[in-house]
Backbone as a chain_set.jsonl record, in Angstrom:
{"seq": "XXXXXXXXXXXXXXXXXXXXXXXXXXXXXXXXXXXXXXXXXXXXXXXXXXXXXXXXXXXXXXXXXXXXXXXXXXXXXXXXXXXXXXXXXXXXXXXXXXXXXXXXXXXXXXXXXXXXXXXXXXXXXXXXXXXXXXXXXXXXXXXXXXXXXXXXXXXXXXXXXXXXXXXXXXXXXXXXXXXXXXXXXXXXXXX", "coords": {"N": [[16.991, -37.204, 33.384], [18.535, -35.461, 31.586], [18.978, -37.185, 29.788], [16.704, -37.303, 28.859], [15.584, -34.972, 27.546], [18.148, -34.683, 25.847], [17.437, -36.373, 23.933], [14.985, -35.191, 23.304], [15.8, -33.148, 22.033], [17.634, -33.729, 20.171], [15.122, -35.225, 18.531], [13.978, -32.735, 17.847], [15.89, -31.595, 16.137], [16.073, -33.958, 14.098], [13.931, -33.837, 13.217], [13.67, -31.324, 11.633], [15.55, -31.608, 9.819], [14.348, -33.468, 8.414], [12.715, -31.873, 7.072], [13.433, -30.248, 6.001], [14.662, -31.951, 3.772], [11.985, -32.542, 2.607], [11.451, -30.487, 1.986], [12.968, -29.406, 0.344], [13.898, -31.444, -1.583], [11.246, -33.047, -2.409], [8.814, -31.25, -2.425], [10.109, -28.675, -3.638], [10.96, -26.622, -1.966], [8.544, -24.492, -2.103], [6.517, -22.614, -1.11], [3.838, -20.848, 0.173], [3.528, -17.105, 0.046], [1.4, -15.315, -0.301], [-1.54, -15.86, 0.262], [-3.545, -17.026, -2.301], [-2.61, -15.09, -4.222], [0.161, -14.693, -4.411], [3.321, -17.517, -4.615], [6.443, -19.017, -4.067], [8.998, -20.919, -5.169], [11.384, -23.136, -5.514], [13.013, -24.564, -8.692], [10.441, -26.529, -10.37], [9.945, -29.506, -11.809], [9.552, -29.554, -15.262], [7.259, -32.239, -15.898], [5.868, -31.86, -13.229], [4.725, -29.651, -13.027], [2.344, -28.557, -13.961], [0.374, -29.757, -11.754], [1.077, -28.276, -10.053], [0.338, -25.912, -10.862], [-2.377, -26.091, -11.299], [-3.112, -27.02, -8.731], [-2.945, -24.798, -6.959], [-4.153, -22.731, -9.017], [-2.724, -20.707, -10.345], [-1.646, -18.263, -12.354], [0.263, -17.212, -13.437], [4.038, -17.688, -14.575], [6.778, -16.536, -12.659], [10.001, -16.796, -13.653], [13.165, -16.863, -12.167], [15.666, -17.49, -13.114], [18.706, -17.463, -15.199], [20.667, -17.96, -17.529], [24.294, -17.169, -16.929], [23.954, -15.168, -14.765], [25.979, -14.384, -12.985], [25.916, -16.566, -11.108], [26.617, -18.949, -11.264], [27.656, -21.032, -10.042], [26.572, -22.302, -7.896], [23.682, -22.181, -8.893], [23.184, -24.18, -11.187], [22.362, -23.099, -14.189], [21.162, -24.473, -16.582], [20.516, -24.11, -20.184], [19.129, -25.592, -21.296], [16.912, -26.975, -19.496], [15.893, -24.772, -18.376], [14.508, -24.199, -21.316], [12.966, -26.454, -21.536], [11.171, -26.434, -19.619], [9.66, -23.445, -20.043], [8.542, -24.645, -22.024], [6.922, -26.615, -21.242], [5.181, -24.981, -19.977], [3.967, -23.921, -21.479], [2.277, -25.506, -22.646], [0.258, -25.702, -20.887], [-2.865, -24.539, -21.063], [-3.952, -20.709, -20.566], [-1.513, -20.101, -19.13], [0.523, -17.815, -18.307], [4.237, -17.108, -19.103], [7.001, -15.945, -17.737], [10.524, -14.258, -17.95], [12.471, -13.775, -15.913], [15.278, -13.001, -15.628], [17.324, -12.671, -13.044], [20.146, -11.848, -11.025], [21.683, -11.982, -7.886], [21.156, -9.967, -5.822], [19.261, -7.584, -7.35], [18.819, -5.827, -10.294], [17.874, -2.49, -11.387], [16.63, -2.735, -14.237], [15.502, -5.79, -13.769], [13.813, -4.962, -11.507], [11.971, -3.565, -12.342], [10.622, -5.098, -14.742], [9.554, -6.871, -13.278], [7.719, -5.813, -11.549], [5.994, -4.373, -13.405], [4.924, -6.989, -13.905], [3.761, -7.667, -12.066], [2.005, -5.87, -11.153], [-0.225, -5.774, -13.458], [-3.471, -6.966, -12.989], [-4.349, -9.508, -13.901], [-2.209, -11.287, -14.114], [-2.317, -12.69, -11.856], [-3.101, -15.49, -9.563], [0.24, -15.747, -8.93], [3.43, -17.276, -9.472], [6.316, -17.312, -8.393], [9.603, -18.052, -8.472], [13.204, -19.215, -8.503], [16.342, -21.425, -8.9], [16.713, -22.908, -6.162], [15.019, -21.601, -4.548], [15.378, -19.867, -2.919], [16.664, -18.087, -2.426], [16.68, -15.704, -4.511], [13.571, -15.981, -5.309], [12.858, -15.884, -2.877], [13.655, -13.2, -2.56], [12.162, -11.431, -4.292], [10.193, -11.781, -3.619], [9.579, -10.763, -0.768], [10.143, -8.004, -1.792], [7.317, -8.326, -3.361], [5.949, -8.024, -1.034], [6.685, -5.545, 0.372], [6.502, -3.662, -1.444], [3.904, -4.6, -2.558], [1.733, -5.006, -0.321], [2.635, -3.298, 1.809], [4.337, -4.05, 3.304], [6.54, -3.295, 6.198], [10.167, -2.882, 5.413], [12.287, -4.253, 6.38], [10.386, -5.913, 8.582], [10.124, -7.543, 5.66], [12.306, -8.397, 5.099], [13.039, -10.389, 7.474], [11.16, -11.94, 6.974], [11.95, -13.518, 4.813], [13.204, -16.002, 6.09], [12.817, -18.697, 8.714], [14.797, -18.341, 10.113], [16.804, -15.335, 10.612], [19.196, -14.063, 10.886], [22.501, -14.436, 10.414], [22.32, -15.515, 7.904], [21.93, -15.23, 4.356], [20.292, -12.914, 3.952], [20.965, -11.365, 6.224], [21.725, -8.412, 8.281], [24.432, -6.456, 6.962], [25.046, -8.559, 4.999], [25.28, -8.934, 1.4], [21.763, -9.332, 0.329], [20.613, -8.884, 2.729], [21.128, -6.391, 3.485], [20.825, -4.565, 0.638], [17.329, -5.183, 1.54], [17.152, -3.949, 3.867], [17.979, -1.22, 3.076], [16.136, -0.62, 0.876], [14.068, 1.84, -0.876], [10.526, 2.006, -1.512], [8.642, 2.165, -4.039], [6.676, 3.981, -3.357], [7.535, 5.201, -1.481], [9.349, 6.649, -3.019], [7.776, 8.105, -4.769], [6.949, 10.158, -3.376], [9.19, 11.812, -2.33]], "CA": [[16.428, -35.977, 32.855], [19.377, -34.973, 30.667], [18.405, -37.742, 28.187], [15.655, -36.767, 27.598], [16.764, -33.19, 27.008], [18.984, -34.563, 24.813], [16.597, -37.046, 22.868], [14.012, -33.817, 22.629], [16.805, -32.103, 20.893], [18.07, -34.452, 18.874], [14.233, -35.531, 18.046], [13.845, -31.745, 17.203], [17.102, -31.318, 14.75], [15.974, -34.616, 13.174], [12.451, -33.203, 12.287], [13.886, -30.17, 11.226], [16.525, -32.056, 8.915], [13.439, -34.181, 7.715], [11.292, -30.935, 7.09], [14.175, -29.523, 5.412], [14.714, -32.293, 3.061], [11.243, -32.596, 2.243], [10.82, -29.11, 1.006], [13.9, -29.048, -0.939], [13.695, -32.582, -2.841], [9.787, -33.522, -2.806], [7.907, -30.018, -2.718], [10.57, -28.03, -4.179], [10.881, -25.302, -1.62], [7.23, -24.28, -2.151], [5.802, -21.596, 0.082], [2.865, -19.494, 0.072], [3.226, -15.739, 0.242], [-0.316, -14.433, 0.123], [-2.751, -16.998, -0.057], [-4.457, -17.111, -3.461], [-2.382, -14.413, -5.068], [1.811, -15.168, -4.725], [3.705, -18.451, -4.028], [7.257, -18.879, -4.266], [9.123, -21.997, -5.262], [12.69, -23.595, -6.486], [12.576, -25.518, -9.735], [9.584, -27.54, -10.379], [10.44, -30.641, -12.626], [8.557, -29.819, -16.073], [6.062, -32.865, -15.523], [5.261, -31.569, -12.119], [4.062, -28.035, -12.703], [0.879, -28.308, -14.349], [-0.168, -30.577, -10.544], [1.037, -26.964, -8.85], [-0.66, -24.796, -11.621], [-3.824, -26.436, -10.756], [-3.987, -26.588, -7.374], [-2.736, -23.572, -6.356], [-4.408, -21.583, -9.628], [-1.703, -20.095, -10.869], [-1.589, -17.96, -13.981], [1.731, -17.079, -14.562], [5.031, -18.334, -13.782], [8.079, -15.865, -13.312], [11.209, -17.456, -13.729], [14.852, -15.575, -12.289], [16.925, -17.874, -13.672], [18.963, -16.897, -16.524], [22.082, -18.865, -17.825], [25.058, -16.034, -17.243], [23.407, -14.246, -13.581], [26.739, -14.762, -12.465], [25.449, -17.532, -9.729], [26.17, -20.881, -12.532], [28.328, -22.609, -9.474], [25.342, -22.76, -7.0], [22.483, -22.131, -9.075], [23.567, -24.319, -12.397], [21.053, -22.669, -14.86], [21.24, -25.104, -18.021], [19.543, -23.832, -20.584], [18.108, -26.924, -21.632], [16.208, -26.656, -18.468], [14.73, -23.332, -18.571], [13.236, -24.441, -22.366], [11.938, -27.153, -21.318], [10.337, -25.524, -18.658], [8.816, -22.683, -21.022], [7.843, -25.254, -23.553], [5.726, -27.537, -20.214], [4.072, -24.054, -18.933], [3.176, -23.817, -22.908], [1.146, -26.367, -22.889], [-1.169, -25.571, -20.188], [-4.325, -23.275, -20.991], [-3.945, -20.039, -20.065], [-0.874, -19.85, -18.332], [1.76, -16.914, -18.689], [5.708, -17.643, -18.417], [7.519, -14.624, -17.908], [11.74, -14.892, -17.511], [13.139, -12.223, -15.807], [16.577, -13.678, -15.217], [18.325, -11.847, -11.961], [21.143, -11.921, -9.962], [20.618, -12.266, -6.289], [20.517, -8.782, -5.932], [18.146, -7.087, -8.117], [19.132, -4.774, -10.717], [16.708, -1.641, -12.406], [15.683, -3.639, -14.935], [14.809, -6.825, -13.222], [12.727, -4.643, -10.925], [10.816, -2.822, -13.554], [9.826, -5.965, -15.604], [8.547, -7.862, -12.21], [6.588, -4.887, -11.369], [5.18, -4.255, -14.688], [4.405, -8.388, -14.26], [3.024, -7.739, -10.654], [0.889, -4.466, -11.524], [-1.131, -6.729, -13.651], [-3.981, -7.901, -11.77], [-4.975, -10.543, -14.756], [-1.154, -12.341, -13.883], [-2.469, -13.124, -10.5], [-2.4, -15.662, -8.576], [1.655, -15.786, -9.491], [4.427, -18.089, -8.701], [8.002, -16.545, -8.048], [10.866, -19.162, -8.537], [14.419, -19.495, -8.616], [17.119, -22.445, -8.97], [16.696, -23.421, -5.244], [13.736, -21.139, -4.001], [15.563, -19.707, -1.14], [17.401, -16.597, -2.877], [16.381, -14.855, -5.419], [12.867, -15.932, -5.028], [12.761, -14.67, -1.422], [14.309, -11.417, -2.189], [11.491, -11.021, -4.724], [8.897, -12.121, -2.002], [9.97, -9.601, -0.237], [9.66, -6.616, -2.684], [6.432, -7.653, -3.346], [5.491, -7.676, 0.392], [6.788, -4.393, 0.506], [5.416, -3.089, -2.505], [1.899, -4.255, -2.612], [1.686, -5.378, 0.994], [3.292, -2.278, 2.316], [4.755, -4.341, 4.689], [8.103, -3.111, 6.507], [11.307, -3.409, 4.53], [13.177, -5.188, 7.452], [9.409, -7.011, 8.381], [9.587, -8.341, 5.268], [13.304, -8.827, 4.869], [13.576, -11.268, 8.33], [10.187, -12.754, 6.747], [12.317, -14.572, 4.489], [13.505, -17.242, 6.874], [12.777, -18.827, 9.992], [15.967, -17.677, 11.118], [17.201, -14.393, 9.412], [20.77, -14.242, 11.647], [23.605, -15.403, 9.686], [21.72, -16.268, 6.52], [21.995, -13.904, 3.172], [19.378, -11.848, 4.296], [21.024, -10.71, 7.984], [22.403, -7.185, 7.667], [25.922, -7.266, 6.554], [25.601, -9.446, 3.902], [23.773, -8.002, -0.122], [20.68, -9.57, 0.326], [19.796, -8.203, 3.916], [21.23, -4.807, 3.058], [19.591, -4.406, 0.298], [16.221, -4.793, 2.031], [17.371, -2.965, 4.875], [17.811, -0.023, 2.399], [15.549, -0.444, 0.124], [13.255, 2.242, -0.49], [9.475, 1.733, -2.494], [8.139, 3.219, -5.579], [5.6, 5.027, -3.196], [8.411, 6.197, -1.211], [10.236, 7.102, -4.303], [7.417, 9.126, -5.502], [6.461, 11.047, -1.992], [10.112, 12.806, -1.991]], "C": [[17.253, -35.457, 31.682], [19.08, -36.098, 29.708], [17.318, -37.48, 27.808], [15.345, -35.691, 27.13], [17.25, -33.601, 25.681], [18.301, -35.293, 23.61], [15.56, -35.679, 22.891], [14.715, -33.211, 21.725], [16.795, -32.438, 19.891], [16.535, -35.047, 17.752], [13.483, -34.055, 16.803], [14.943, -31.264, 15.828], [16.515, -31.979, 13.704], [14.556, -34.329, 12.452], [12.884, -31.964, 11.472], [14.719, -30.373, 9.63], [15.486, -32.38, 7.918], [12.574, -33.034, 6.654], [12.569, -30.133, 5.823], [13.903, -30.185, 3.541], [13.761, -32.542, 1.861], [10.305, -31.476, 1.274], [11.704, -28.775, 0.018], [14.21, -29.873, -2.071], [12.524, -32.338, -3.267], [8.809, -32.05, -2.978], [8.972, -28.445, -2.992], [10.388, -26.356, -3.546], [9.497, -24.305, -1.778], [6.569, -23.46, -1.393], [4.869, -20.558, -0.547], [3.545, -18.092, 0.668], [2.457, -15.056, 0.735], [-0.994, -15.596, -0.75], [-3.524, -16.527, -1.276], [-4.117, -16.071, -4.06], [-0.496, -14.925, -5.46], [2.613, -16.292, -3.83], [5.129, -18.257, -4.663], [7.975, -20.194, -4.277], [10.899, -22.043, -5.484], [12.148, -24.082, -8.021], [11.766, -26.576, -9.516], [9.555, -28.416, -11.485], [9.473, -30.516, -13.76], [7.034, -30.45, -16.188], [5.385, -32.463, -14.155], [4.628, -30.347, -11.978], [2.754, -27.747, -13.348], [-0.321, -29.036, -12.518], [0.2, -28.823, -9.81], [-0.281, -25.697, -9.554], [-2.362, -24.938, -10.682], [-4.589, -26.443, -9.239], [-3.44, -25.458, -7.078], [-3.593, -22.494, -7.417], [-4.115, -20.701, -10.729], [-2.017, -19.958, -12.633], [-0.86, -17.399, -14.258], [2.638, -17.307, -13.553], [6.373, -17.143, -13.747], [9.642, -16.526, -12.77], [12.376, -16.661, -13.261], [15.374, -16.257, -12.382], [17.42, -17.906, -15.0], [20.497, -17.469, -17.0], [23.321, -17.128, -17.362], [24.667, -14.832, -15.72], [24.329, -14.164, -12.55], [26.894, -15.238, -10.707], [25.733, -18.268, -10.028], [26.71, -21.656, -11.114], [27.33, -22.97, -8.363], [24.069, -22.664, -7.589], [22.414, -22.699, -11.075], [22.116, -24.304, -13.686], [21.324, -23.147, -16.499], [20.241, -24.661, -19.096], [18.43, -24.504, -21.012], [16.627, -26.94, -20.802], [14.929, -26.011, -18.631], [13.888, -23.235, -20.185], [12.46, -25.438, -22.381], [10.758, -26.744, -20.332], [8.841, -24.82, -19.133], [7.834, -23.507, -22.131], [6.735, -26.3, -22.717], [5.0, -26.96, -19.718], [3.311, -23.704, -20.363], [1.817, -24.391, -23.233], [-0.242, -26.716, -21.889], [-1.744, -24.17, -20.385], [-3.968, -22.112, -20.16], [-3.268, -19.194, -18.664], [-0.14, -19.291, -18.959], [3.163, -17.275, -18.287], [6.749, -16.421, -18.747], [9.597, -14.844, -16.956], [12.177, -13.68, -17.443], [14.718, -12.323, -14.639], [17.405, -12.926, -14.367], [19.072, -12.456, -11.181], [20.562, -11.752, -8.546], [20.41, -10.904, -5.663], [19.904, -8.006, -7.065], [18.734, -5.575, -8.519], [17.495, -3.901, -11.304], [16.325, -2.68, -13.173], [15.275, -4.861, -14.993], [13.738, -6.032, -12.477], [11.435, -4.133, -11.979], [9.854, -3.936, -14.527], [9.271, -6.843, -14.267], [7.578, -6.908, -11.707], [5.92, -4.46, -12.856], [4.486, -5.986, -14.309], [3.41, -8.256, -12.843], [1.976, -6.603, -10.912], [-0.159, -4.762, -12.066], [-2.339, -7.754, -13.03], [-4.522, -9.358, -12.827], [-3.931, -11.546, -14.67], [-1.473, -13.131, -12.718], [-3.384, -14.59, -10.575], [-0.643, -16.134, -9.402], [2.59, -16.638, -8.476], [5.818, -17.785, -8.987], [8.872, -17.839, -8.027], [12.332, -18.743, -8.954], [15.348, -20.737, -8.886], [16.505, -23.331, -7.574], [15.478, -22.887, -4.377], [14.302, -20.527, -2.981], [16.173, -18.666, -1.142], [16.429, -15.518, -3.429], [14.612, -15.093, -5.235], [12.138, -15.759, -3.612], [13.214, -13.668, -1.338], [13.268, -11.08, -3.065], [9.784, -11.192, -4.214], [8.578, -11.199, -1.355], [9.371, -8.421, -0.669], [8.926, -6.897, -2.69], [5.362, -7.676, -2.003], [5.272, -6.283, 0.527], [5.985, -3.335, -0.377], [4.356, -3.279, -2.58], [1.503, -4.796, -1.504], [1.544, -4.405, 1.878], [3.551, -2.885, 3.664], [6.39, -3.398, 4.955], [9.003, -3.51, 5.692], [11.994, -4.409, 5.347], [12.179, -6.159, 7.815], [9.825, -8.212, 7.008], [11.077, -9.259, 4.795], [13.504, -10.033, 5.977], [12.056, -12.427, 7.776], [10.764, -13.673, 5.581], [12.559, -15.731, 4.696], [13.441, -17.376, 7.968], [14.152, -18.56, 10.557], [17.18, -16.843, 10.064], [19.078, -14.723, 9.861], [21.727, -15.46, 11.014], [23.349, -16.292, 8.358], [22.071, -15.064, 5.7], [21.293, -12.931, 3.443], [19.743, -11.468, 6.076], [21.643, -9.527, 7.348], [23.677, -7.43, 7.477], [26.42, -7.713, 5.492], [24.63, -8.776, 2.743], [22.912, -7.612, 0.045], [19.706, -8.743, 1.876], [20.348, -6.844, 3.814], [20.555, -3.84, 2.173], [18.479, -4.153, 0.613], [16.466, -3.875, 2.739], [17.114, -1.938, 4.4], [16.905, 0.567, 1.138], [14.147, 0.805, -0.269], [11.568, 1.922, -2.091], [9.202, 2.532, -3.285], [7.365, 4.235, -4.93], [6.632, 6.045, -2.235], [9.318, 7.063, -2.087], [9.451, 8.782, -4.85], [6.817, 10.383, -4.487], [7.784, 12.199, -1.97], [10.278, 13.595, -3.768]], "O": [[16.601, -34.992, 30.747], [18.917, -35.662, 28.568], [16.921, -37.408, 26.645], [14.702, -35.651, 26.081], [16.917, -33.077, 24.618], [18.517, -34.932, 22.453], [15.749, -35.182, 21.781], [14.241, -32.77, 20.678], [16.291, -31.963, 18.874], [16.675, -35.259, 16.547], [12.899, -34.108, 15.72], [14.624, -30.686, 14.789], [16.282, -31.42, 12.632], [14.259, -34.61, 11.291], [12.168, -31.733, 10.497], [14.612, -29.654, 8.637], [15.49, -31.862, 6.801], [11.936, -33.369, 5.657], [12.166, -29.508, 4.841], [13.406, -29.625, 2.564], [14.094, -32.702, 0.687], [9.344, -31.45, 0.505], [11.45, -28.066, -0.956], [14.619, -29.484, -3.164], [12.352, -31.622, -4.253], [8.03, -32.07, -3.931], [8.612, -27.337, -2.597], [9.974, -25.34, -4.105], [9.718, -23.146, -1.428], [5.675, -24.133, -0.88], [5.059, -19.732, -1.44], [4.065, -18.125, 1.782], [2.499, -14.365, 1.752], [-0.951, -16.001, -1.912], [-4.186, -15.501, -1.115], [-5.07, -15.618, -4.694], [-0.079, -15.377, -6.526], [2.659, -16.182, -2.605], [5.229, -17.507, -5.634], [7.636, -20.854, -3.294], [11.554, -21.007, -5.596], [10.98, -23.942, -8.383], [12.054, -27.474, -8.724], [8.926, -27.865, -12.389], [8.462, -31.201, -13.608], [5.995, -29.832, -16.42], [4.213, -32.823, -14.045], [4.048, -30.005, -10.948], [2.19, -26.664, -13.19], [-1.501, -28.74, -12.331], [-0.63, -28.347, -9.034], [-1.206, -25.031, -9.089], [-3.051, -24.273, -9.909], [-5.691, -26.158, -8.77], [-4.51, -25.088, -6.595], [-3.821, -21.395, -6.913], [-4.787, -20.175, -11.616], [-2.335, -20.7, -13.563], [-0.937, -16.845, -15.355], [2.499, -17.257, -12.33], [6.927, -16.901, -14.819], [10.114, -16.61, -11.636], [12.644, -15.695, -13.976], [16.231, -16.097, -11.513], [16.709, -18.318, -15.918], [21.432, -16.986, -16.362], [22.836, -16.029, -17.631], [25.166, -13.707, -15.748], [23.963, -13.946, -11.395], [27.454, -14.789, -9.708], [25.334, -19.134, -9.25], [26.305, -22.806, -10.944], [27.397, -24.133, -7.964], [23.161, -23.061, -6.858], [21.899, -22.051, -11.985], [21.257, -25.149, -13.939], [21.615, -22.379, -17.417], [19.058, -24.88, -18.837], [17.241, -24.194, -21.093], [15.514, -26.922, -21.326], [13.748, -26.285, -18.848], [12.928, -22.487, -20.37], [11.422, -25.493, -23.041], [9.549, -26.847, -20.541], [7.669, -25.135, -18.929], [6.845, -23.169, -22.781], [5.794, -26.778, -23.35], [4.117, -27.483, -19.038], [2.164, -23.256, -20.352], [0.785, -24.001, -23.781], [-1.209, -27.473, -21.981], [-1.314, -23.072, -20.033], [-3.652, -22.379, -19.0], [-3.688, -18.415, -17.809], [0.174, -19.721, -20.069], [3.32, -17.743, -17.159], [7.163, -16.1, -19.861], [9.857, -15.343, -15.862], [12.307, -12.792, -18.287], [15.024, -11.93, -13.513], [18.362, -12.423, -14.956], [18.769, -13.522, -10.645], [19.418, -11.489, -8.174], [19.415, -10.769, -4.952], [20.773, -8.034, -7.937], [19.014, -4.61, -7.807], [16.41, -4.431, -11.543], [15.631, -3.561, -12.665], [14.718, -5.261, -16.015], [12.6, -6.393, -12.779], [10.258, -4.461, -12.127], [8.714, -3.715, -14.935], [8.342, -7.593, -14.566], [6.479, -7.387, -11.43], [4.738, -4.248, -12.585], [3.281, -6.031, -14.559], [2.332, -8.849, -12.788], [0.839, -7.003, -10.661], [-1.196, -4.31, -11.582], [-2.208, -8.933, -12.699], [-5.14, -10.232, -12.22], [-4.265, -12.68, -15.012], [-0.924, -14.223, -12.574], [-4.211, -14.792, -11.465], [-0.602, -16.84, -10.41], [2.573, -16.706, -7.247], [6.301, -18.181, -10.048], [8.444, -18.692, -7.248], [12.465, -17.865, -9.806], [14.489, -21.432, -9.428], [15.87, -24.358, -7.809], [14.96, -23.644, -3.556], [13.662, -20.631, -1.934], [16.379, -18.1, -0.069], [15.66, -14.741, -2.862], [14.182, -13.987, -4.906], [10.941, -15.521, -3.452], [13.303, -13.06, -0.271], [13.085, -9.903, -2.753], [8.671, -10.755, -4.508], [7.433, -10.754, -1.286], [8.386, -7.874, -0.172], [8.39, -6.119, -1.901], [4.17, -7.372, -2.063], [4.178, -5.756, 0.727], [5.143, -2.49, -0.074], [3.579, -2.329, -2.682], [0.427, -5.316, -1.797], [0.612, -4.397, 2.682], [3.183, -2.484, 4.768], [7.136, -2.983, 4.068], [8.762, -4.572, 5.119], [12.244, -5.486, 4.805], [12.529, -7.319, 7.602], [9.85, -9.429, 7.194], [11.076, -10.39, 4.311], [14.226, -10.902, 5.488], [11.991, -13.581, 8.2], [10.063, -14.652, 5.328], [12.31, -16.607, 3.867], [13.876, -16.452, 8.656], [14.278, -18.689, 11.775], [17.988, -17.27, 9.239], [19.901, -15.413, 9.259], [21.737, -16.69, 11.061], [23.899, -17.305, 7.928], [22.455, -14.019, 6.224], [21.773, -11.85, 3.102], [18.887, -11.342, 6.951], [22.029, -9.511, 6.179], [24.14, -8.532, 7.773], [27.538, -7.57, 4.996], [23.547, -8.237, 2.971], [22.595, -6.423, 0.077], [18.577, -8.257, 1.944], [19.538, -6.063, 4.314], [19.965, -2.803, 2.474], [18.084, -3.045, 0.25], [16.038, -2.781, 2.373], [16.158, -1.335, 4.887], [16.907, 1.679, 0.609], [13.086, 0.433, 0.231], [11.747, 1.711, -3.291], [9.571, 3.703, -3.194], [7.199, 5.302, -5.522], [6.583, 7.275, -2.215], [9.901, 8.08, -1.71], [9.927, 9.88, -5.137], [6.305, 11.408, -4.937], [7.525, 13.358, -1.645], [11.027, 14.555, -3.95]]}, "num_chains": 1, "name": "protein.A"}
């Protein structure tokens, strides 16, 4: 009985490893949000983002990576990169590419230009990205959960990851404080 306990386990880690790898090489961290309006990604390889444009929709891309977001040793933001990027979302029809380069916590004027980009209902359906997909484009997941969702701040803060505890987003650490405290534009404008 204990082996096979222990082969369930180990059968479960190794799917999990698999599931891991598969979203962070081959589908580039990739997750829906809200079906047919916001998806959220890592870097998608120039040649590969007109295959997401299309099936998913997508009419504009917002970029938070910004050479200088003082993240370069985990999130190495070459600029080379990010123009090639701009210059492969160029060339498809009627797609917007909007670079609103933030740190992993979110200053005033990162919020203000992603809500000016989100307020827009003609940007929609929109794809949120980062270096790795798992920061900065889940803390801006988030906000707009909260913001045009009106989901919970903490809902939408543990809705970052299947397991909030002991990740950037648990309380404690920026990213889950942040949400924790975050309050919305509609709460902003009620007091």
């Amino acid at each position: 009985m204990k082996k096979k306990i222990g082969l369930l386990v180990l059968l479960i880690v190794l799917a999990g490893v698999g599931k891991y790898v598969y979203d962070m090489n081959i589908n580039h961290n990739f997750e829906t949000i809200t079906e047919g309006k916001v998806y959220k990604s890592g870097v998608i390889p120039p040649d590969e983002i007109e295959e997401y444009v299309n099936k998913y929709h997508i009419k504009s891309i917002v970029d938070l990576r910004f050479p200088g977001t003082g993240d370069d040793v985990n999130n190495p933001e070459i600029p080379a990169e990010l123009i090639a990027e701009r210059e492969a979302i160029a060339k498809i029809p009627g797609v917007n590419y909007f670079n609103n380069g933030s740190d992993q916590v979110p200053q005033q004027h990162n919020l203000d230009t992603f809500f000016k980009i989100m307020d827009d209902q003609k940007n929609y359906p929109v794809l949120i990205h980062c270096y790795h997909g798992v920061g900065r484009a889940e803390m801006y997941s988030a906000l707009y959960r909260i913001e045009y969702e009106g989901m919970d701040r903490d809902e939408a803060r543990t809705s970052t990851r299947f397991l909030t505890k002991w990740s950037s987003f648990d309380l404690g650490k920026p990213k889950g404080d942040y949400l924790h405290s975050y309050k919305s534009r509609k709460e902003k404008e009620t007091k």
